[in-house]
């Protein structure tokens, strides 16, 4: 059974008996993160887009543990140029890795690196692992094709941004749940900074009222898939 741990913001650790997979490892400089990059020896690092709060510590962490970075073509090439291993994919593509499959999904957002260089199109991702499907939205506004993503890939756990300003806020994220129809939803990308303050209980109540389940996973807490 895989374990999903919330590292804060959009950073998640997925652990199986054999592998540690991190999504968007923004730890250093993150006012909410309890773990440091050195605390986690990742095997795979998924980066949804190039913004500093998602690329985060991916490159130093990949160097430290010889992890493979999985990202869109532009981010993967940038990481390879920095001397780490990366696998290039792009939106709509699925690829099998030793732990399971990754499919990159669209996201309505930007994706420049902290140094200003171009990071390609931003993405979300589907992680298919040990018979479960996790959909991490990345940073995105609401889009109706989420309905198609949920219809074609039944989602067990939906990790959805609710912090507003840069991404969906609470009400748009509630609509995203209705589009994706996941078995369980966990909100993320809120309260890290003042500008993305959101009321997770308000989100939970509104999603519950639509007949869907929400789990509020605190920073450092885990959820067994
Ligand atoms: Ni972003
Ligand atoms: Mn972000």
XYZ file of C-alpha atoms and ligand atoms in Angstrom:
227
model
C 0.000 0.000 0.000
C 1.470 3.339 -1.023
C 1.683 6.175 1.488
C 1.050 9.800 0.545
C 2.633 12.460 2.785
C 1.911 16.198 2.531
C 5.181 18.139 2.711
C 3.282 21.479 2.381
C 2.288 23.741 -0.531
C 2.161 21.436 -3.589
C 4.889 19.076 -2.380
C 3.950 15.440 -1.821
C 5.962 12.349 -1.001
C 4.633 9.023 -2.295
C 6.258 5.970 -0.740
C 5.971 2.320 -1.698
C 8.025 -0.527 -0.188
C 10.619 0.083 -2.882
C 10.425 3.681 -4.058
C 10.186 7.265 -2.906
C 8.583 9.631 -5.399
C 8.359 13.373 -4.727
C 6.136 15.858 -6.541
C 7.132 19.567 -6.584
C 9.729 19.487 -3.767
C 9.645 23.106 -2.552
C 11.209 22.780 0.920
C 14.129 25.232 1.238
C 12.733 28.747 1.671
C 9.223 27.386 2.226
C 7.912 28.958 5.448
C 5.601 25.964 6.120
C 7.790 22.971 5.256
C 8.903 20.828 8.182
C 11.318 18.666 6.205
C 14.596 19.666 4.627
C 15.801 18.385 1.249
C 18.467 16.286 3.014
C 15.736 14.436 4.974
C 14.427 12.668 1.862
C 16.340 10.390 -0.484
C 14.057 10.424 -3.494
C 14.211 7.924 -6.352
C 11.966 9.967 -8.669
C 11.068 13.674 -8.655
C 8.097 14.948 -10.646
C 8.129 18.693 -11.433
C 4.807 20.105 -12.700
C 6.229 23.460 -13.815
C 9.319 25.645 -13.527
C 8.160 28.201 -10.929
C 10.403 28.325 -7.868
C 7.693 27.054 -5.524
C 7.416 23.827 -7.607
C 10.865 23.200 -9.107
C 12.038 23.966 -5.575
C 14.923 21.729 -4.505
C 14.469 19.232 -7.345
C 17.949 19.711 -8.811
C 19.992 19.534 -5.560
C 17.823 16.647 -4.318
C 18.308 14.752 -7.596
C 22.058 15.342 -7.312
C 22.146 14.121 -3.717
C 20.230 10.881 -4.282
C 20.812 10.283 -8.008
C 17.042 10.568 -8.549
C 15.400 10.790 -11.959
C 13.505 14.025 -12.578
C 10.301 13.542 -14.612
C 8.947 16.666 -16.286
C 8.016 18.298 -19.556
C 10.679 18.499 -22.267
C 11.849 22.030 -21.414
C 12.214 21.418 -17.668
C 13.880 18.033 -18.206
C 16.423 19.564 -20.606
C 17.122 22.409 -18.151
C 17.767 19.851 -15.388
C 19.978 17.701 -17.631
C 22.025 20.823 -18.436
C 22.478 21.290 -14.661
C 23.985 17.799 -14.467
C 21.141 15.613 -13.197
C 19.165 12.729 -14.725
C 15.813 13.626 -16.200
C 13.155 12.037 -18.373
C 11.495 14.272 -20.973
C 7.750 13.919 -21.481
C 4.941 16.195 -22.529
C 1.248 16.883 -22.027
C -0.951 13.949 -22.981
C 1.884 11.438 -22.863
C 2.009 8.460 -20.507
C 5.185 6.604 -19.577
C 5.830 3.527 -17.475
C 8.458 3.828 -14.732
C 9.588 1.151 -12.226
C 7.021 2.387 -9.633
C 4.067 2.823 -12.026
C 2.913 5.233 -14.706
C 2.959 9.001 -15.115
C 0.718 10.949 -17.465
C 1.186 14.696 -17.856
C -2.022 16.728 -17.960
C -2.641 20.310 -19.086
C -2.608 23.267 -16.706
C -3.600 26.877 -17.344
C -0.694 28.763 -15.827
C 2.862 29.994 -16.585
C 6.161 28.152 -16.310
C 9.298 30.302 -16.294
C 12.318 29.279 -14.182
C 13.435 31.502 -11.292
C 16.283 32.709 -13.582
C 13.706 33.809 -16.179
C 14.356 31.084 -18.753
C 11.487 29.310 -20.498
C 10.029 26.237 -18.822
C 7.601 25.136 -21.525
C 3.907 24.600 -20.846
C 2.916 24.046 -17.218
C 1.447 20.643 -16.377
C -0.394 18.593 -13.826
C 0.153 14.873 -13.529
C -1.582 11.569 -13.044
C 0.442 9.117 -10.950
C -0.764 5.534 -11.369
C 0.757 3.467 -8.606
C -0.120 0.128 -6.965
C -3.562 0.113 -8.575
C -4.443 3.683 -7.517
C -4.568 6.885 -9.547
C -3.550 10.221 -8.037
C -4.287 13.422 -9.969
C -2.077 16.378 -8.921
C -3.430 19.491 -10.661
C -0.206 21.510 -10.488
C -0.938 25.238 -10.546
C -3.941 25.838 -12.751
C -7.146 27.700 -13.266
C -10.320 25.681 -13.676
C -10.768 24.079 -17.077
C -13.541 21.932 -18.386
C -11.242 19.236 -19.812
C -10.768 18.082 -16.212
C -14.050 16.287 -16.887
C -12.356 14.297 -19.670
C -9.330 13.542 -17.496
C -11.592 12.134 -14.762
C -13.765 10.220 -17.211
C -10.821 8.486 -18.920
C -8.728 7.943 -15.766
C -10.894 7.190 -12.712
C -9.201 9.199 -9.954
C -8.756 7.799 -6.444
C -7.078 10.843 -4.898
C -7.428 14.358 -6.300
C -4.771 16.809 -5.074
C -6.255 20.178 -5.948
C -4.980 23.752 -5.577
C -7.439 25.978 -3.676
C -5.365 29.042 -2.666
C -6.691 31.431 -5.326
C -4.682 34.372 -6.779
C -2.318 32.088 -8.810
C -4.653 29.087 -9.153
C -8.242 28.028 -8.582
C -9.802 29.371 -5.417
C -12.279 27.455 -3.268
C -15.352 27.773 -5.492
C -13.525 26.916 -8.718
C -11.853 23.956 -6.984
C -15.294 22.702 -5.863
C -16.339 22.749 -9.534
C -13.095 20.907 -10.414
C -14.123 18.121 -8.019
C -17.505 17.895 -9.758
C -15.675 17.603 -13.101
C -13.114 14.980 -12.002
C -15.458 12.942 -9.713
C -12.636 11.532 -7.543
C -13.105 9.032 -4.707
C -11.266 11.435 -2.391
C -10.065 15.038 -2.631
C -7.223 16.652 -0.669
C -6.676 20.440 -0.997
C -3.204 21.961 -1.418
C -1.413 25.178 -2.482
C -3.023 27.359 0.216
C -1.891 29.186 3.383
C 1.820 28.929 2.463
C 1.867 32.699 1.942
C -0.646 35.431 2.842
C -1.612 35.883 -0.804
C -2.934 32.300 -1.038
C -4.839 32.159 2.260
C -7.889 29.915 1.947
C -10.384 28.266 4.266
C -9.948 24.507 3.830
C -12.987 23.762 6.015
C -15.146 25.947 3.768
C -13.813 23.943 0.799
C -14.516 20.651 2.590
C -18.089 21.658 3.472
C -18.839 22.818 -0.063
C -17.411 19.624 -1.618
C -19.241 17.429 0.916
C -22.479 19.244 0.016
C -21.948 18.063 -3.584
C -21.629 14.467 -2.341
C -17.847 14.061 -2.545
C -15.323 13.165 0.164
C -12.521 15.472 1.359
C -9.624 14.707 3.674
C -7.680 17.642 5.140
C -4.113 16.351 5.415
C -1.889 18.515 7.607
C 1.735 19.303 6.891
C 3.831 16.239 7.690
C 0.734 14.019 7.887
C 0.229 10.951 5.731
C -2.658 9.275 3.979
C -2.586 5.545 3.166
C -3.744 4.948 -0.391
Ni 3.211 28.358 -10.450
Mn 2.653 27.698 -7.235
